[in-house]
mmCIF file of C-alpha atoms in Angstrom:
data_model
loop_
_atom_site.group_PDB
_atom_site.id
_atom_site.type_symbol
_atom_site.label_atom_id
_atom_site.label_comp_id
_atom_site.label_asym_id
_atom_site.label_seq_id
_atom_site.Cartn_x
_atom_site.Cartn_y
_atom_site.Cartn_z
ATOM 1 C CA VAL H 1 23.684 31.392 -53.820
ATOM 2 C CA THR H 2 24.734 28.609 -50.896
ATOM 3 C CA TYR H 3 25.024 25.894 -53.339
ATOM 4 C CA LEU H 4 27.483 27.973 -55.403
ATOM 5 C CA ALA H 5 30.665 25.315 -54.251
ATOM 6 C CA LYS H 6 29.357 22.711 -55.949
ATOM 7 C CA VAL H 7 29.484 24.155 -59.213
ATOM 8 C CA VAL H 8 32.747 26.389 -59.882
ATOM 9 C CA ASP H 9 34.610 22.929 -60.520
ATOM 10 C CA GLY H 10 35.096 23.805 -63.952
ATOM 11 C CA ASN H 11 32.521 20.637 -64.903
ATOM 12 C CA ALA H 12 29.633 20.626 -66.933
ATOM 13 C CA HIS H 13 26.170 20.313 -64.110
ATOM 14 C CA ASN H 14 22.643 19.082 -65.216
ATOM 15 C CA PHE H 15 20.187 20.794 -62.798
ATOM 16 C CA SER H 16 16.674 19.493 -61.695
ATOM 17 C CA PHE H 17 13.876 20.511 -60.250
ATOM 18 C CA GLY H 18 11.189 18.098 -58.642
ATOM 19 C CA ILE H 19 9.030 17.388 -55.557
ATOM 20 C CA ASP H 20 9.986 14.228 -53.635
ATOM 21 C CA TYR H 21 7.575 11.470 -54.013
ATOM 22 C CA GLY H 22 4.850 14.076 -55.123
ATOM 23 C CA LEU H 23 5.891 14.238 -59.176
ATOM 24 C CA ASP H 24 2.898 12.498 -60.074
ATOM 25 C CA TYR H 25 0.880 14.873 -58.049
ATOM 26 C CA TRP H 26 2.775 18.242 -58.711
ATOM 27 C CA PRO H 27 4.971 18.812 -61.653
ATOM 28 C CA THR H 28 7.540 21.714 -61.045
ATOM 29 C CA THR H 29 10.139 24.033 -62.580
ATOM 30 C CA GLY H 30 12.227 26.448 -61.777
ATOM 31 C CA ASN H 31 14.512 29.109 -62.952
ATOM 32 C CA LEU H 32 18.242 29.340 -62.378
ATOM 33 C CA LEU H 33 19.546 32.709 -62.445
ATOM 34 C CA VAL H 34 23.719 33.388 -63.152
ATOM 35 C CA TYR H 35 25.591 36.229 -63.001
ATOM 36 C CA LEU H 36 29.039 36.709 -64.585
ATOM 37 C CA ASP H 37 31.876 38.531 -62.318
ATOM 38 C CA LYS H 38 33.566 40.272 -65.244
ATOM 39 C CA ALA H 39 35.971 42.279 -63.236
ATOM 40 C CA GLY H 40 36.898 38.661 -61.479
ATOM 41 C CA THR H 41 38.852 35.794 -63.050
ATOM 42 C CA ALA H 42 37.742 32.988 -60.980
ATOM 43 C CA THR H 43 34.915 32.550 -57.796
ATOM 44 C CA GLN H 44 35.315 30.549 -54.793
ATOM 45 C CA ALA H 45 33.015 29.498 -52.915
ATOM 46 C CA THR H 46 32.917 26.623 -50.020
ATOM 47 C CA ILE H 47 29.953 25.459 -48.085
ATOM 48 C CA ASP H 48 30.113 25.517 -44.333
ATOM 49 C CA THR H 49 27.171 24.514 -42.336
ATOM 50 C CA LYS H 50 24.493 22.115 -44.319
ATOM 51 C CA VAL H 51 21.596 20.738 -42.027
ATOM 52 C CA PHE H 52 18.891 19.447 -44.675
ATOM 53 C CA GLU H 53 16.321 16.821 -43.604
ATOM 54 C CA THR H 54 15.704 15.375 -47.260
ATOM 55 C CA HIS H 55 12.489 13.191 -45.996
ATOM 56 C CA VAL H 56 9.674 14.579 -43.598
ATOM 57 C CA LYS H 57 8.064 12.111 -41.349
ATOM 58 C CA PRO H 58 4.731 12.876 -40.782
ATOM 59 C CA SER H 59 2.524 12.268 -37.263
ATOM 60 C CA VAL H 60 -0.899 10.701 -38.089
ATOM 61 C CA THR H 61 -3.164 10.123 -34.590
ATOM 62 C CA SER H 62 -6.897 9.023 -34.898
ATOM 63 C CA LYS H 63 -9.809 9.710 -32.587
ATOM 64 C CA GLY H 64 -12.612 7.448 -32.677
ATOM 65 C CA SER H 65 -13.901 4.818 -35.075
ATOM 66 C CA VAL H 66 -15.334 4.893 -38.851
ATOM 67 C CA PRO H 67 -17.830 6.429 -40.237
ATOM 68 C CA ASN H 68 -16.942 9.034 -37.432
ATOM 69 C CA ILE H 69 -13.818 9.693 -36.823
ATOM 70 C CA THR H 70 -11.400 12.412 -36.576
ATOM 71 C CA ILE H 71 -7.710 12.075 -38.198
ATOM 72 C CA HIS H 72 -5.208 14.751 -37.278
ATOM 73 C CA THR H 73 -1.946 14.760 -39.457
ATOM 74 C CA SER H 74 1.146 16.955 -38.581
ATOM 75 C CA ALA H 75 4.883 17.422 -40.092
ATOM 76 C CA THR H 76 7.908 19.623 -39.686
ATOM 77 C CA ARG H 77 10.754 20.487 -41.507
ATOM 78 C CA ARG H 78 13.963 22.764 -40.659
ATOM 79 C CA THR H 79 17.055 24.127 -42.948
ATOM 80 C CA ARG H 80 19.809 25.544 -43.048
ATOM 81 C CA VAL H 81 23.347 26.418 -45.222
ATOM 82 C CA LYS H 82 26.001 28.541 -44.807
ATOM 83 C CA SER H 83 28.057 29.166 -47.633
ATOM 84 C CA THR H 84 31.091 31.898 -47.999
ATOM 85 C CA ILE H 85 31.767 33.201 -51.599
ATOM 86 C CA THR H 86 34.433 35.568 -52.883
ATOM 87 C CA THR H 87 34.316 37.273 -56.058
ATOM 88 C CA SER H 88 35.826 40.688 -57.226
ATOM 89 C CA GLN H 89 33.856 42.887 -54.657
ATOM 90 C CA GLY H 90 35.143 40.637 -51.827
ATOM 91 C CA THR H 91 33.915 37.987 -49.419
ATOM 92 C CA ARG H 92 30.726 37.285 -48.069
ATOM 93 C CA GLN H 93 28.924 34.615 -46.010
ATOM 94 C CA TYR H 94 25.276 33.430 -47.007
ATOM 95 C CA THR H 95 23.509 31.741 -44.112
ATOM 96 C CA ILE H 96 19.690 30.535 -45.522
ATOM 97 C CA VAL H 97 17.396 29.055 -42.924
ATOM 98 C CA GLN H 98 14.177 27.660 -43.747
ATOM 99 C CA SER H 99 11.097 26.703 -41.576
ATOM 100 C CA PHE H 100 8.474 24.502 -42.681
ATOM 101 C CA GLY H 101 4.869 23.625 -40.980
ATOM 102 C CA PHE H 102 1.619 21.681 -41.768
ATOM 103 C CA GLU H 103 -0.874 21.065 -40.085
ATOM 104 C CA ASN H 104 -4.097 18.787 -41.174
ATOM 105 C CA ASP H 105 -7.492 18.290 -39.495
ATOM 106 C CA GLN H 106 -10.290 15.147 -41.008
ATOM 107 C CA ALA H 107 -13.406 15.327 -38.798
ATOM 108 C CA TYR H 108 -16.454 12.996 -39.854
ATOM 109 C CA SER H 109 -19.288 12.545 -38.045
ATOM 110 C CA ASN H 110 -23.399 12.233 -38.206
ATOM 111 C CA GLY H 111 -22.411 8.730 -40.234
ATOM 112 C CA GLY H 112 -19.809 10.622 -42.170
ATOM 113 C CA LEU H 113 -22.275 12.372 -43.621
ATOM 114 C CA ASN H 114 -20.594 15.599 -41.775
ATOM 115 C CA GLN H 115 -17.349 16.333 -42.930
ATOM 116 C CA VAL H 116 -14.731 19.493 -41.668
ATOM 117 C CA PHE H 117 -11.091 19.636 -43.121
ATOM 118 C CA THR H 118 -9.187 22.273 -41.852
ATOM 119 C CA GLN H 119 -5.415 22.452 -42.766
ATOM 120 C CA ARG H 120 -2.523 25.576 -42.438
ATOM 121 C CA THR H 121 1.095 25.237 -44.232
ATOM 122 C CA ILE H 122 3.398 27.641 -43.096
ATOM 123 C CA THR H 123 6.916 28.636 -44.462
ATOM 124 C CA LYS H 124 9.699 30.989 -42.851
ATOM 125 C CA THR H 125 12.496 32.151 -44.824
ATOM 126 C CA ARG H 126 15.694 33.870 -43.317
ATOM 127 C CA THR H 127 18.127 34.748 -45.796
ATOM 128 C CA THR H 128 21.191 36.907 -44.126
ATOM 129 C CA VAL H 129 24.435 38.052 -46.829
ATOM 130 C CA ALA H 130 27.168 39.046 -44.195
ATOM 131 C CA PHE H 131 29.608 41.317 -45.707
ATOM 132 C CA ASP H 132 33.528 42.551 -45.137
ATOM 133 C CA ASP H 133 32.724 45.517 -43.274
ATOM 134 C CA GLY H 134 30.897 44.113 -40.949
ATOM 135 C CA THR H 135 27.302 45.194 -42.416
ATOM 136 C CA GLU H 136 24.710 42.826 -43.957
ATOM 137 C CA THR H 137 21.601 42.659 -45.327
ATOM 138 C CA SER H 138 18.602 40.070 -43.537
ATOM 139 C CA LYS H 139 15.322 39.013 -46.128
ATOM 140 C CA TYR H 140 12.660 37.626 -44.281
ATOM 141 C CA PHE H 141 9.684 35.680 -46.474
ATOM 142 C CA THR H 142 6.959 34.153 -45.602
ATOM 143 C CA GLU H 143 4.245 32.309 -46.739
ATOM 144 C CA ASP H 144 0.807 31.357 -44.658
ATOM 145 C CA TYR H 145 -1.910 29.082 -46.063
ATOM 146 C CA PRO H 146 -4.755 28.285 -44.023
ATOM 147 C CA LEU H 147 -7.839 26.113 -45.312
ATOM 148 C CA THR H 148 -10.995 25.438 -44.081
ATOM 149 C CA VAL H 149 -13.835 22.984 -46.091
ATOM 150 C CA ALA H 150 -17.028 21.919 -44.601
ATOM 151 C CA PHE H 151 -19.732 19.707 -46.161
ATOM 152 C CA SER H 152 -22.912 18.414 -44.613
ATOM 153 C CA ARG H 153 -25.693 16.456 -46.170
ATOM 154 C CA LYS H 154 -29.120 15.413 -44.802
ATOM 155 C CA THR H 155 -32.824 14.184 -45.675
ATOM 156 C CA TYR H 156 -36.016 15.248 -45.199
ATOM 157 C CA THR H 157 -39.685 13.870 -45.473
ATOM 158 C CA LEU H 158 -42.508 15.750 -46.765
ATOM 159 C CA GLY H 159 -45.698 13.770 -46.280
ATOM 160 C CA GLY H 160 -47.374 11.207 -44.615
ATOM 161 C CA GLY H 161 -50.872 10.689 -42.377
ATOM 162 C CA ARG H 162 -53.936 10.916 -44.092
ATOM 163 C CA ARG H 163 -55.896 13.980 -46.012
ATOM 164 C CA ARG H 164 -58.740 14.659 -48.458
ATOM 165 C CA LEU H 165 -58.609 15.973 -51.643
ATOM 166 C CA GLY H 166 -58.388 19.939 -51.546
ATOM 167 C CA GLN H 167 -57.804 20.140 -48.076
ATOM 168 C CA GLN H 168 -54.797 20.889 -45.464
ATOM 169 C CA PRO H 169 -52.744 17.714 -44.022
ATOM 170 C CA VAL H 170 -55.570 17.884 -40.997
ATOM 171 C CA ASN H 171 -56.467 14.727 -38.484
ATOM 172 C CA ASP H 172 -59.332 13.364 -39.533
ATOM 173 C CA ASP H 173 -61.331 14.635 -36.789
ATOM 174 C CA ASP H 174 -60.870 18.105 -37.219
ATOM 175 C CA GLU H 175 -63.137 19.509 -39.414
ATOM 176 C CA ALA H 176 -62.005 23.396 -38.729
ATOM 177 C CA THR H 177 -60.386 23.495 -41.826
ATOM 178 C CA VAL H 178 -62.223 21.236 -44.346
ATOM 179 C CA GLY H 179 -62.954 22.923 -47.457
ATOM 180 C CA ARG H 180 -59.932 25.184 -47.200
ATOM 181 C CA VAL H 181 -57.623 25.202 -50.415
ATOM 182 C CA PRO H 182 -53.682 24.599 -49.312
ATOM 183 C CA SER H 183 -50.832 26.813 -50.394
ATOM 184 C CA ALA H 184 -48.912 25.910 -53.102
ATOM 185 C CA PHE H 185 -46.250 25.647 -50.005
ATOM 186 C CA GLN H 186 -48.276 23.052 -48.279
ATOM 187 C CA LEU H 187 -49.082 20.974 -51.416
ATOM 188 C CA VAL H 188 -45.672 20.553 -51.812
ATOM 189 C CA GLY H 189 -43.838 16.546 -51.038
ATOM 190 C CA PHE H 190 -47.727 15.465 -51.073
ATOM 191 C CA GLU H 191 -49.470 13.362 -53.743
ATOM 192 C CA LEU H 192 -53.735 14.644 -53.371
ATOM 193 C CA ILE H 193 -55.169 11.312 -53.993
ATOM 194 C CA ALA H 194 -59.023 10.791 -53.736
ATOM 195 C CA SER H 195 -60.415 10.998 -50.286
ATOM 196 C CA GLY H 196 -59.611 8.385 -47.325
ATOM 197 C CA ARG H 197 -55.843 7.058 -49.023
ATOM 198 C CA ALA H 198 -52.835 7.827 -47.770
ATOM 199 C CA PRO H 199 -50.588 10.226 -49.251
ATOM 200 C CA THR H 200 -47.161 8.889 -50.883
ATOM 201 C CA PRO H 201 -44.098 10.285 -48.601
ATOM 202 C CA VAL H 202 -41.012 12.250 -50.845
ATOM 203 C CA VAL H 203 -37.986 12.278 -49.512
ATOM 204 C CA TYR H 204 -35.414 15.497 -49.927
ATOM 205 C CA THR H 205 -31.628 15.855 -49.893
ATOM 206 C CA GLN H 206 -30.213 18.888 -48.900
ATOM 207 C CA SER H 207 -26.587 19.147 -49.316
ATOM 208 C CA ASN H 208 -24.229 22.232 -47.899
ATOM 209 C CA LEU H 209 -20.564 23.192 -48.269
ATOM 210 C CA THR H 210 -18.525 26.140 -47.365
ATOM 211 C CA VAL H 211 -15.032 26.680 -48.087
ATOM 212 C CA ASP H 212 -12.757 29.435 -46.319
ATOM 213 C CA HIS H 213 -8.903 29.893 -47.411
ATOM 214 C CA THR H 214 -6.288 32.810 -47.234
ATOM 215 C CA PHE H 215 -2.994 33.068 -48.925
ATOM 216 C CA ARG H 216 -0.529 35.666 -47.541
ATOM 217 C CA GLN H 217 2.930 36.528 -48.451
ATOM 218 C CA LYS H 218 4.743 38.621 -47.054
ATOM 219 C CA LEU H 219 8.357 39.924 -47.255
ATOM 220 C CA VAL H 220 10.730 42.626 -45.317
ATOM 221 C CA VAL H 221 14.647 43.497 -45.994
ATOM 222 C CA ASP H 222 16.725 44.820 -43.753
ATOM 223 C CA GLY H 223 20.066 45.924 -43.515
ATOM 224 C CA ASN H 224 22.443 46.877 -46.141
ATOM 225 C CA LYS H 225 20.445 46.719 -49.600
ATOM 226 C CA ASP H 226 23.143 48.973 -51.432
ATOM 227 C CA ASP H 227 25.784 46.072 -52.476
ATOM 228 C CA VAL H 228 23.258 43.260 -52.827
ATOM 229 C CA ARG H 229 20.925 41.772 -55.159
ATOM 230 C CA THR H 230 17.073 41.985 -52.848
ATOM 231 C CA GLY H 231 14.869 41.627 -55.811
ATOM 232 C CA LEU H 232 11.218 42.914 -54.528
ATOM 233 C CA ASP H 233 10.965 45.343 -51.769
ATOM 234 C CA SER H 234 9.309 44.899 -48.752
ATOM 235 C CA PHE H 235 5.482 43.940 -48.817
ATOM 236 C CA ASP H 236 2.475 42.348 -47.660
ATOM 237 C CA THR H 237 0.128 40.588 -49.946
ATOM 238 C CA SER H 238 -2.827 38.019 -49.025
ATOM 239 C CA ILE H 239 -6.091 37.021 -50.393
ATOM 240 C CA VAL H 240 -9.318 36.142 -48.839
ATOM 241 C CA GLN H 241 -11.769 33.584 -50.227
ATOM 242 C CA ALA H 242 -15.220 32.657 -48.693
ATOM 243 C CA ALA H 243 -17.633 30.515 -51.316
ATOM 244 C CA ALA H 244 -20.522 28.526 -49.942
ATOM 245 C CA VAL H 245 -22.746 26.010 -51.924
ATOM 246 C CA ARG H 246 -26.461 25.155 -51.516
ATOM 247 C CA ARG H 247 -28.586 22.381 -53.147
ATOM 248 C CA ASP H 248 -32.044 21.269 -52.158
ATOM 249 C CA THR H 249 -33.209 18.582 -54.430
ATOM 250 C CA ARG H 250 -37.243 19.699 -53.498
ATOM 251 C CA LEU H 251 -36.068 23.193 -54.768
ATOM 252 C CA ASN H 252 -34.475 21.382 -57.775
ATOM 253 C CA GLY H 253 -32.089 24.649 -57.843
ATOM 254 C CA THR H 254 -28.319 25.316 -56.181
ATOM 255 C CA ASN H 255 -27.534 28.685 -54.482
ATOM 256 C CA ALA H 256 -23.807 29.430 -54.779
ATOM 257 C CA THR H 257 -22.114 32.931 -52.953
ATOM 258 C CA ASN H 258 -18.086 33.356 -53.303
ATOM 259 C CA THR H 259 -16.527 36.594 -52.555
ATOM 260 C CA VAL H 260 -12.903 37.108 -52.663
ATOM 261 C CA ARG H 261 -10.856 40.031 -51.647
ATOM 262 C CA LEU H 262 -7.042 41.001 -52.053
ATOM 263 C CA THR H 263 -4.988 42.877 -50.206
ATOM 264 C CA SER H 264 -1.255 43.955 -51.298
ATOM 265 C CA SER H 265 0.797 46.934 -49.388
ATOM 266 C CA ASN H 266 4.143 48.739 -48.605
ATOM 267 C CA GLU H 267 5.911 51.440 -47.229
ATOM 268 C CA THR H 268 4.547 53.490 -50.102
ATOM 269 C CA GLY H 269 0.564 52.663 -50.393
ATOM 270 C CA CYS H 270 -1.776 49.598 -50.901
ATOM 271 C CA PHE H 271 -3.807 48.159 -53.538
ATOM 272 C CA SER H 272 -7.240 46.638 -52.771
ATOM 273 C CA ARG H 273 -9.598 44.731 -54.826
ATOM 274 C CA ALA H 274 -13.197 42.978 -53.743
ATOM 275 C CA VAL H 275 -15.233 40.856 -56.014
ATOM 276 C CA ALA H 276 -18.519 38.879 -55.137
ATOM 277 C CA SER H 277 -20.884 37.095 -56.746
ATOM 278 C CA VAL H 278 -24.163 34.789 -56.697
ATOM 279 C CA ASN H 279 -24.992 32.273 -58.878
ATOM 280 C CA GLY H 280 -22.004 33.123 -60.951
ATOM 281 C CA ALA H 281 -23.271 36.973 -61.479
ATOM 282 C CA TYR H 282 -21.072 39.795 -59.638
ATOM 283 C CA THR H 283 -22.548 41.705 -57.523
ATOM 284 C CA THR H 284 -19.124 43.475 -56.399
ATOM 285 C CA PHE H 285 -16.578 44.094 -58.738
ATOM 286 C CA GLY H 286 -14.028 47.164 -57.741
ATOM 287 C CA HIS H 287 -11.365 48.588 -55.431
ATOM 288 C CA GLY H 288 -11.943 47.597 -51.439
ATOM 289 C CA THR H 289 -12.619 49.843 -48.967
ATOM 290 C CA LYS H 290 -10.417 48.336 -46.729
ATOM 291 C CA CYS H 291 -6.472 48.129 -46.455
ATOM 292 C CA PRO H 292 -4.412 47.224 -43.513
ATOM 293 C CA PRO H 293 -1.322 49.398 -43.593
ATOM 294 C CA PHE H 294 2.425 47.898 -44.023
ATOM 295 C CA ILE H 295 4.025 47.157 -40.938
ATOM 296 C CA ARG H 296 7.500 46.315 -40.494
ATOM 297 C CA SER H 297 8.405 43.382 -38.486
ATOM 298 C CA SER H 298 10.625 40.223 -39.204
ATOM 299 C CA SER H 299 8.816 37.146 -39.481
ATOM 300 C CA SER H 300 12.118 35.278 -37.920
ATOM 301 C CA VAL H 301 12.143 31.497 -38.566
ATOM 302 C CA GLU H 302 11.587 29.594 -35.241
ATOM 303 C CA GLY H 303 14.926 27.926 -33.883
ATOM 304 C CA ASP H 304 17.498 30.753 -35.322
ATOM 305 C CA ASP H 305 18.658 32.230 -32.334
ATOM 306 C CA ASP H 306 19.762 28.809 -31.185
ATOM 307 C CA ASP H 307 22.651 28.392 -33.655
ATOM 308 C CA ALA H 308 23.111 31.781 -35.800
ATOM 309 C CA ASN H 309 26.787 32.174 -34.557
ATOM 310 C CA ASN H 310 27.310 27.698 -35.830
#
């Protein structure tokens, strides 16, 4: 709506949707909704204010040196567009203000074997429609996506020393355990060979990976809802996932766990779903027992008040 002034000039126009510098990685499609003003003869529109940073310059800092290094990346962006549109229903002023925030930390330690990635993306959008009679409608839409990924890997050795066939690993002068049969666990990592010869040590690797992330959307609609298409009414939806994978070459296997919880609430009620699995097999699948109440609080866009009247 805020860019309607660019297309009501009687000429043909082509529209495209894309992500700057990212078309090879983020294919994008979009929908363009057009409404016919059957009661009017012409639509008049002007763009009154346009603050639109087309390119973002990220801030990148680092601490330490390879392979033990921490890298921090951040980027912010803010847009503001105001338009005046006149149709058969009167004159309305549309204002859209958006703020975008991105933070990313990558920490490498233990020679690069331990890695922790922390990232968060937040988008806030405020859309305001002001009517001739002094009333207005405001929509506050927030998207929040925190993500944490941690990976670690270590090696360990079982074996070494000297042992006699059929005995536990003991010192040669320890006669208290001579003739004792070792357990299965104690045999792991040793090659039982003839008495008096050293066993062969075995090196194993243990890897751990965890992923924790949340995706949240929240919409709050205030004011006059009768004279404007608001689309969805107010809601608060979140998806929380925690996953972990552990692999040990000594055990020759992998243990994987995954839990996901969905909650969606509005002023009329709430829906919740909880799912959990171990190694691909469901352990929980059903309605969740926790569902937070819907809170009608507007998510203001940072810096709105500074130029609300511009």
